[in-house]
mmCIF file of C-alpha atoms in Angstrom:
data_model
loop_
_atom_site.group_PDB
_atom_site.id
_atom_site.type_symbol
_atom_site.label_atom_id
_atom_site.label_comp_id
_atom_site.label_asym_id
_atom_site.label_seq_id
_atom_site.Cartn_x
_atom_site.Cartn_y
_atom_site.Cartn_z
ATOM 1 C CA UNK A 16 51.227 -26.311 -2.028
ATOM 2 C CA UNK A 17 48.241 -24.312 -3.441
ATOM 3 C CA UNK A 18 45.169 -23.147 -1.913
ATOM 4 C CA UNK A 19 41.953 -23.064 -3.759
ATOM 5 C CA UNK A 20 38.546 -21.672 -2.596
ATOM 6 C CA UNK A 21 35.390 -21.895 -4.752
ATOM 7 C CA UNK A 22 32.769 -19.355 -4.405
ATOM 8 C CA UNK A 23 29.085 -21.366 -4.915
ATOM 9 C CA UNK A 24 27.146 -18.179 -6.869
ATOM 10 C CA UNK A 25 23.855 -19.793 -5.638
ATOM 11 C CA UNK A 26 24.885 -19.271 -2.498
ATOM 12 C CA UNK A 27 27.028 -16.316 -2.286
ATOM 13 C CA UNK A 28 25.289 -14.171 -4.601
ATOM 14 C CA UNK A 29 22.442 -12.297 -3.615
ATOM 15 C CA UNK A 30 19.885 -10.926 -5.924
ATOM 16 C CA UNK A 31 16.959 -10.284 -3.301
ATOM 17 C CA UNK A 32 17.216 -6.627 -2.081
ATOM 18 C CA UNK A 33 13.402 -6.438 -0.097
ATOM 19 C CA UNK A 34 14.103 -2.791 1.712
ATOM 20 C CA UNK A 35 16.039 -1.261 -0.796
ATOM 21 C CA UNK A 36 14.996 1.758 -3.389
ATOM 22 C CA UNK A 37 16.761 2.573 -6.185
ATOM 23 C CA UNK A 38 16.319 5.513 -8.964
ATOM 24 C CA UNK A 39 17.379 6.646 -12.151
ATOM 25 C CA UNK A 40 18.843 9.888 -13.620
ATOM 26 C CA UNK A 41 16.718 12.433 -15.401
ATOM 27 C CA UNK A 42 15.949 11.980 -19.214
ATOM 28 C CA UNK A 43 17.828 14.520 -21.395
ATOM 29 C CA UNK A 44 17.105 15.474 -25.051
ATOM 30 C CA UNK A 45 19.450 13.977 -27.607
ATOM 31 C CA UNK A 46 21.593 11.756 -25.454
ATOM 32 C CA UNK A 47 22.735 8.441 -26.594
ATOM 33 C CA UNK A 48 21.383 6.610 -23.791
ATOM 34 C CA UNK A 49 17.998 7.058 -22.444
ATOM 35 C CA UNK A 50 19.281 7.789 -18.650
ATOM 36 C CA UNK A 51 15.758 7.240 -17.319
ATOM 37 C CA UNK A 52 14.996 3.609 -18.259
ATOM 38 C CA UNK A 53 19.020 2.864 -17.629
ATOM 39 C CA UNK A 54 18.839 1.856 -14.112
ATOM 40 C CA UNK A 55 22.705 1.116 -12.725
ATOM 41 C CA UNK A 56 21.772 0.008 -9.025
ATOM 42 C CA UNK A 57 24.408 2.870 -8.529
ATOM 43 C CA UNK A 58 21.969 5.193 -6.443
ATOM 44 C CA UNK A 59 20.470 3.075 -3.714
ATOM 45 C CA UNK A 60 18.463 3.897 -0.211
ATOM 46 C CA UNK A 61 18.213 1.014 2.285
ATOM 47 C CA UNK A 62 14.980 1.526 4.670
ATOM 48 C CA UNK A 63 14.938 0.120 7.982
ATOM 49 C CA UNK A 64 14.781 -3.663 7.970
ATOM 50 C CA UNK A 65 12.932 -4.058 11.239
ATOM 51 C CA UNK A 66 9.972 -2.580 9.614
ATOM 52 C CA UNK A 67 9.797 -5.418 6.984
ATOM 53 C CA UNK A 68 9.619 -5.834 3.497
ATOM 54 C CA UNK A 69 9.024 -2.724 1.170
ATOM 55 C CA UNK A 70 5.278 -3.306 -0.150
ATOM 56 C CA UNK A 71 4.854 -0.047 -2.592
ATOM 57 C CA UNK A 72 5.789 3.212 -3.582
ATOM 58 C CA UNK A 73 2.923 5.793 -3.817
ATOM 59 C CA UNK A 74 2.900 8.944 -5.018
ATOM 60 C CA UNK A 75 0.707 11.575 -3.186
ATOM 61 C CA UNK A 76 0.584 15.459 -3.476
ATOM 62 C CA UNK A 77 4.216 14.881 -5.200
ATOM 63 C CA UNK A 78 5.319 13.053 -2.113
ATOM 64 C CA UNK A 79 6.772 9.505 -2.452
ATOM 65 C CA UNK A 80 5.357 7.583 0.453
ATOM 66 C CA UNK A 81 7.105 3.993 0.919
ATOM 67 C CA UNK A 82 4.766 1.183 2.328
ATOM 68 C CA UNK A 83 6.492 -1.456 4.620
ATOM 69 C CA UNK A 84 4.735 -4.276 6.445
ATOM 70 C CA UNK A 85 5.359 -2.400 9.863
ATOM 71 C CA UNK A 86 5.805 1.358 8.631
ATOM 72 C CA UNK A 87 5.072 4.408 6.422
ATOM 73 C CA UNK A 88 7.730 6.583 5.405
ATOM 74 C CA UNK A 89 8.341 9.636 3.096
ATOM 75 C CA UNK A 90 10.981 9.220 0.783
ATOM 76 C CA UNK A 91 12.527 12.602 0.640
ATOM 77 C CA UNK A 92 13.371 13.178 -3.197
ATOM 78 C CA UNK A 93 13.951 16.554 -4.519
ATOM 79 C CA UNK A 94 13.794 17.906 -1.263
ATOM 80 C CA UNK A 95 13.943 21.697 -0.951
ATOM 81 C CA UNK A 96 15.792 23.773 1.819
ATOM 82 C CA UNK A 97 15.747 27.639 2.816
ATOM 83 C CA UNK A 98 19.159 29.319 3.137
ATOM 84 C CA UNK A 99 19.452 32.866 4.779
ATOM 85 C CA UNK A 100 20.872 35.483 2.731
ATOM 86 C CA UNK A 101 22.874 38.784 4.479
ATOM 87 C CA UNK A 102 19.286 40.707 3.397
ATOM 88 C CA UNK A 103 17.741 38.191 5.970
ATOM 89 C CA UNK A 104 15.576 36.955 3.263
ATOM 90 C CA UNK A 105 15.135 33.341 2.973
ATOM 91 C CA UNK A 106 15.838 31.661 -0.333
ATOM 92 C CA UNK A 107 14.682 27.892 -1.367
ATOM 93 C CA UNK A 108 16.692 25.875 -3.381
ATOM 94 C CA UNK A 109 16.367 22.651 -4.920
ATOM 95 C CA UNK A 110 19.027 19.693 -5.019
ATOM 96 C CA UNK A 111 18.098 18.392 -8.395
ATOM 97 C CA UNK A 112 16.539 15.252 -7.977
ATOM 98 C CA UNK A 113 18.636 13.653 -5.160
ATOM 99 C CA UNK A 114 17.345 11.538 -2.427
ATOM 100 C CA UNK A 115 18.231 12.432 0.732
ATOM 101 C CA UNK A 116 16.948 9.687 2.639
ATOM 102 C CA UNK A 117 13.707 8.782 4.388
ATOM 103 C CA UNK A 118 11.451 9.947 7.443
ATOM 104 C CA UNK A 119 9.349 7.834 8.739
ATOM 105 C CA UNK A 120 5.425 8.787 9.771
ATOM 106 C CA UNK A 121 4.897 5.859 11.708
ATOM 107 C CA UNK A 122 6.553 2.639 12.957
ATOM 108 C CA UNK A 123 3.543 0.599 14.017
ATOM 109 C CA UNK A 124 1.355 1.008 10.993
ATOM 110 C CA UNK A 125 2.114 -0.728 7.712
ATOM 111 C CA UNK A 126 0.339 -2.682 4.571
ATOM 112 C CA UNK A 127 1.526 -6.210 3.870
ATOM 113 C CA UNK A 128 -0.326 -6.323 0.336
ATOM 114 C CA UNK A 129 0.214 -3.599 -2.389
ATOM 115 C CA UNK A 130 -3.306 -4.669 -3.866
ATOM 116 C CA UNK A 131 -5.196 -3.201 -1.632
ATOM 117 C CA UNK A 132 -3.475 0.112 -1.752
ATOM 118 C CA UNK A 133 -6.197 2.963 -3.289
ATOM 119 C CA UNK A 134 -4.963 6.310 -4.470
ATOM 120 C CA UNK A 135 -7.534 9.122 -4.179
ATOM 121 C CA UNK A 136 -7.465 12.966 -4.668
ATOM 122 C CA UNK A 137 -8.277 12.912 -1.135
ATOM 123 C CA UNK A 138 -5.516 10.273 0.222
ATOM 124 C CA UNK A 139 -4.378 6.759 0.135
ATOM 125 C CA UNK A 140 -6.557 4.279 1.567
ATOM 126 C CA UNK A 141 -4.853 0.668 2.804
ATOM 127 C CA UNK A 142 -5.788 -2.154 5.193
ATOM 128 C CA UNK A 143 -2.992 -3.246 7.926
ATOM 129 C CA UNK A 144 -3.402 -7.021 8.475
ATOM 130 C CA UNK A 145 -1.368 -7.032 11.587
ATOM 131 C CA UNK A 146 -3.437 -4.275 13.420
ATOM 132 C CA UNK A 147 -7.007 -5.487 11.665
ATOM 133 C CA UNK A 148 -7.903 -1.942 10.812
ATOM 134 C CA UNK A 149 -8.234 0.302 7.590
ATOM 135 C CA UNK A 150 -6.397 3.439 7.090
ATOM 136 C CA UNK A 151 -5.880 6.751 5.616
ATOM 137 C CA UNK A 152 -3.157 8.905 4.741
ATOM 138 C CA UNK A 153 -3.929 12.420 3.438
ATOM 139 C CA UNK A 154 -1.094 14.146 5.173
ATOM 140 C CA UNK A 155 -2.112 12.618 8.718
ATOM 141 C CA UNK A 156 -2.709 9.012 9.360
ATOM 142 C CA UNK A 157 -6.075 7.738 10.535
ATOM 143 C CA UNK A 158 -8.207 4.756 11.491
ATOM 144 C CA UNK A 159 -11.419 5.193 9.354
ATOM 145 C CA UNK A 160 -12.871 1.502 10.459
ATOM 146 C CA UNK A 161 -12.407 2.012 14.127
ATOM 147 C CA UNK A 162 -14.637 5.174 14.408
ATOM 148 C CA UNK A 163 -17.366 4.270 11.659
ATOM 149 C CA UNK A 164 -18.005 0.896 13.576
ATOM 150 C CA UNK A 165 -16.186 -1.613 11.841
ATOM 151 C CA UNK A 166 -13.779 -2.651 14.317
ATOM 152 C CA UNK A 167 -15.460 -6.183 14.959
ATOM 153 C CA UNK A 168 -15.756 -7.070 11.315
ATOM 154 C CA UNK A 169 -11.987 -5.865 10.833
ATOM 155 C CA UNK A 170 -11.103 -8.196 13.730
ATOM 156 C CA UNK A 171 -12.797 -11.314 12.223
ATOM 157 C CA UNK A 172 -12.191 -10.872 8.155
ATOM 158 C CA UNK A 173 -8.870 -9.150 8.012
ATOM 159 C CA UNK A 174 -6.109 -11.351 7.485
ATOM 160 C CA UNK A 175 -3.414 -12.656 4.839
ATOM 161 C CA UNK A 176 -5.270 -15.087 3.627
ATOM 162 C CA UNK A 177 -8.337 -12.512 2.788
ATOM 163 C CA UNK A 178 -7.411 -11.658 -0.837
ATOM 164 C CA UNK A 179 -8.870 -8.215 -0.690
ATOM 165 C CA UNK A 180 -8.063 -5.946 -3.775
ATOM 166 C CA UNK A 181 -8.953 -2.193 -3.663
ATOM 167 C CA UNK A 182 -10.330 -0.049 -6.333
ATOM 168 C CA UNK A 183 -11.679 3.524 -6.800
ATOM 169 C CA UNK A 184 -15.028 4.596 -8.197
ATOM 170 C CA UNK A 185 -14.664 8.054 -9.483
ATOM 171 C CA UNK A 186 -18.170 8.876 -10.359
ATOM 172 C CA UNK A 187 -19.632 7.780 -7.030
ATOM 173 C CA UNK A 188 -15.935 8.717 -5.467
ATOM 174 C CA UNK A 189 -16.316 5.607 -3.400
ATOM 175 C CA UNK A 190 -13.204 3.140 -2.411
ATOM 176 C CA UNK A 191 -14.435 -0.079 -3.270
ATOM 177 C CA UNK A 192 -12.759 -3.568 -1.788
ATOM 178 C CA UNK A 193 -13.179 -6.696 -3.524
ATOM 179 C CA UNK A 194 -13.424 -9.418 -0.864
ATOM 180 C CA UNK A 195 -11.936 -12.676 -2.505
ATOM 181 C CA UNK A 196 -12.283 -14.529 0.773
ATOM 182 C CA UNK A 197 -15.409 -17.475 -0.282
ATOM 183 C CA UNK A 198 -15.702 -18.090 3.610
ATOM 184 C CA UNK A 199 -17.058 -14.382 4.522
ATOM 185 C CA UNK A 200 -20.747 -14.163 4.367
ATOM 186 C CA UNK A 201 -23.434 -12.207 6.159
ATOM 187 C CA UNK A 202 -25.811 -13.195 8.845
ATOM 188 C CA UNK A 203 -28.487 -13.017 6.307
ATOM 189 C CA UNK A 204 -30.326 -15.570 4.120
ATOM 190 C CA UNK A 205 -32.161 -15.180 0.523
ATOM 191 C CA UNK A 206 -34.695 -17.686 -0.749
ATOM 192 C CA UNK A 207 -33.529 -19.923 -3.738
ATOM 193 C CA UNK A 208 -36.353 -21.515 -5.883
ATOM 194 C CA UNK A 209 -35.117 -24.762 -7.520
ATOM 195 C CA UNK A 210 -36.216 -26.337 -10.662
ATOM 196 C CA UNK A 211 -38.362 -28.749 -8.867
ATOM 197 C CA UNK A 212 -39.890 -25.904 -6.568
ATOM 198 C CA UNK A 213 -38.570 -26.509 -3.622
ATOM 199 C CA UNK A 214 -37.329 -23.658 -1.437
ATOM 200 C CA UNK A 215 -33.792 -23.374 -0.022
ATOM 201 C CA UNK A 216 -31.908 -20.757 2.197
ATOM 202 C CA UNK A 217 -28.816 -19.726 0.759
ATOM 203 C CA UNK A 218 -26.459 -17.426 2.775
ATOM 204 C CA UNK A 219 -25.573 -14.147 1.148
ATOM 205 C CA UNK A 220 -22.245 -13.884 0.208
ATOM 206 C CA UNK A 221 -21.116 -10.479 -0.574
ATOM 207 C CA UNK A 222 -17.781 -9.614 -2.791
ATOM 208 C CA UNK A 223 -17.680 -5.713 -2.229
ATOM 209 C CA UNK A 224 -17.125 -3.391 0.404
ATOM 210 C CA UNK A 225 -17.795 0.336 -0.436
ATOM 211 C CA UNK A 226 -16.403 3.610 1.726
ATOM 212 C CA UNK A 227 -17.842 6.887 0.705
ATOM 213 C CA UNK A 228 -15.653 10.007 0.520
ATOM 214 C CA UNK A 229 -18.647 12.063 0.270
ATOM 215 C CA UNK A 230 -20.059 11.191 3.555
ATOM 216 C CA UNK A 231 -17.211 9.661 5.204
ATOM 217 C CA UNK A 232 -18.485 6.508 6.025
ATOM 218 C CA UNK A 233 -18.867 2.922 4.823
ATOM 219 C CA UNK A 234 -21.985 3.148 2.411
ATOM 220 C CA UNK A 235 -22.578 -0.793 2.242
ATOM 221 C CA UNK A 236 -21.628 -4.182 1.264
ATOM 222 C CA UNK A 237 -22.559 -5.512 -2.204
ATOM 223 C CA UNK A 238 -23.298 -8.756 -4.079
ATOM 224 C CA UNK A 239 -22.269 -7.763 -7.239
#
């Protein structure tokens, strides 16, 4: 008697790892293989799956910040440790680009859309659809929407279908958010004169929201 077993590759083979980070080796001059581009998946880091999928990896002050749907963590890459010597003088050493793990900064605030993460010299701005707020991380995590009087607006307009994309205006030092949700309108109207001379009232549909880093407040809604 012979026993056979067939493995269905479509069912058994897993190709999606939404909570995993991998990295390559350093580039070496004169090497036959470009180690920086050769990703072998031999070195991986698994994040906490209870915090949702990994949304993005961002660099801020030479620190790698991992954004998940319900958490933010610091990926400890090339971390340094101090070792005391016999002369009681601490010596700082590096571990040559090794990933030691991650340290969670928060476990109840995250980002669900990588396109609304904005990197500026003053911090990382992102939107949390679950908590209905706009946050800034600059070493410390702070909510910039509630103290600036935008709690009600965020509660009504921030959702997974809002299609919000973030940009940074370097010249004016403003964080700009493009609002792609066509349902969003202000309680204001403007007069539109038609070709036949009749006048109709049209609701204002802003497409941009600006946050000024110079004043630390939201500047205005924009229709262009």
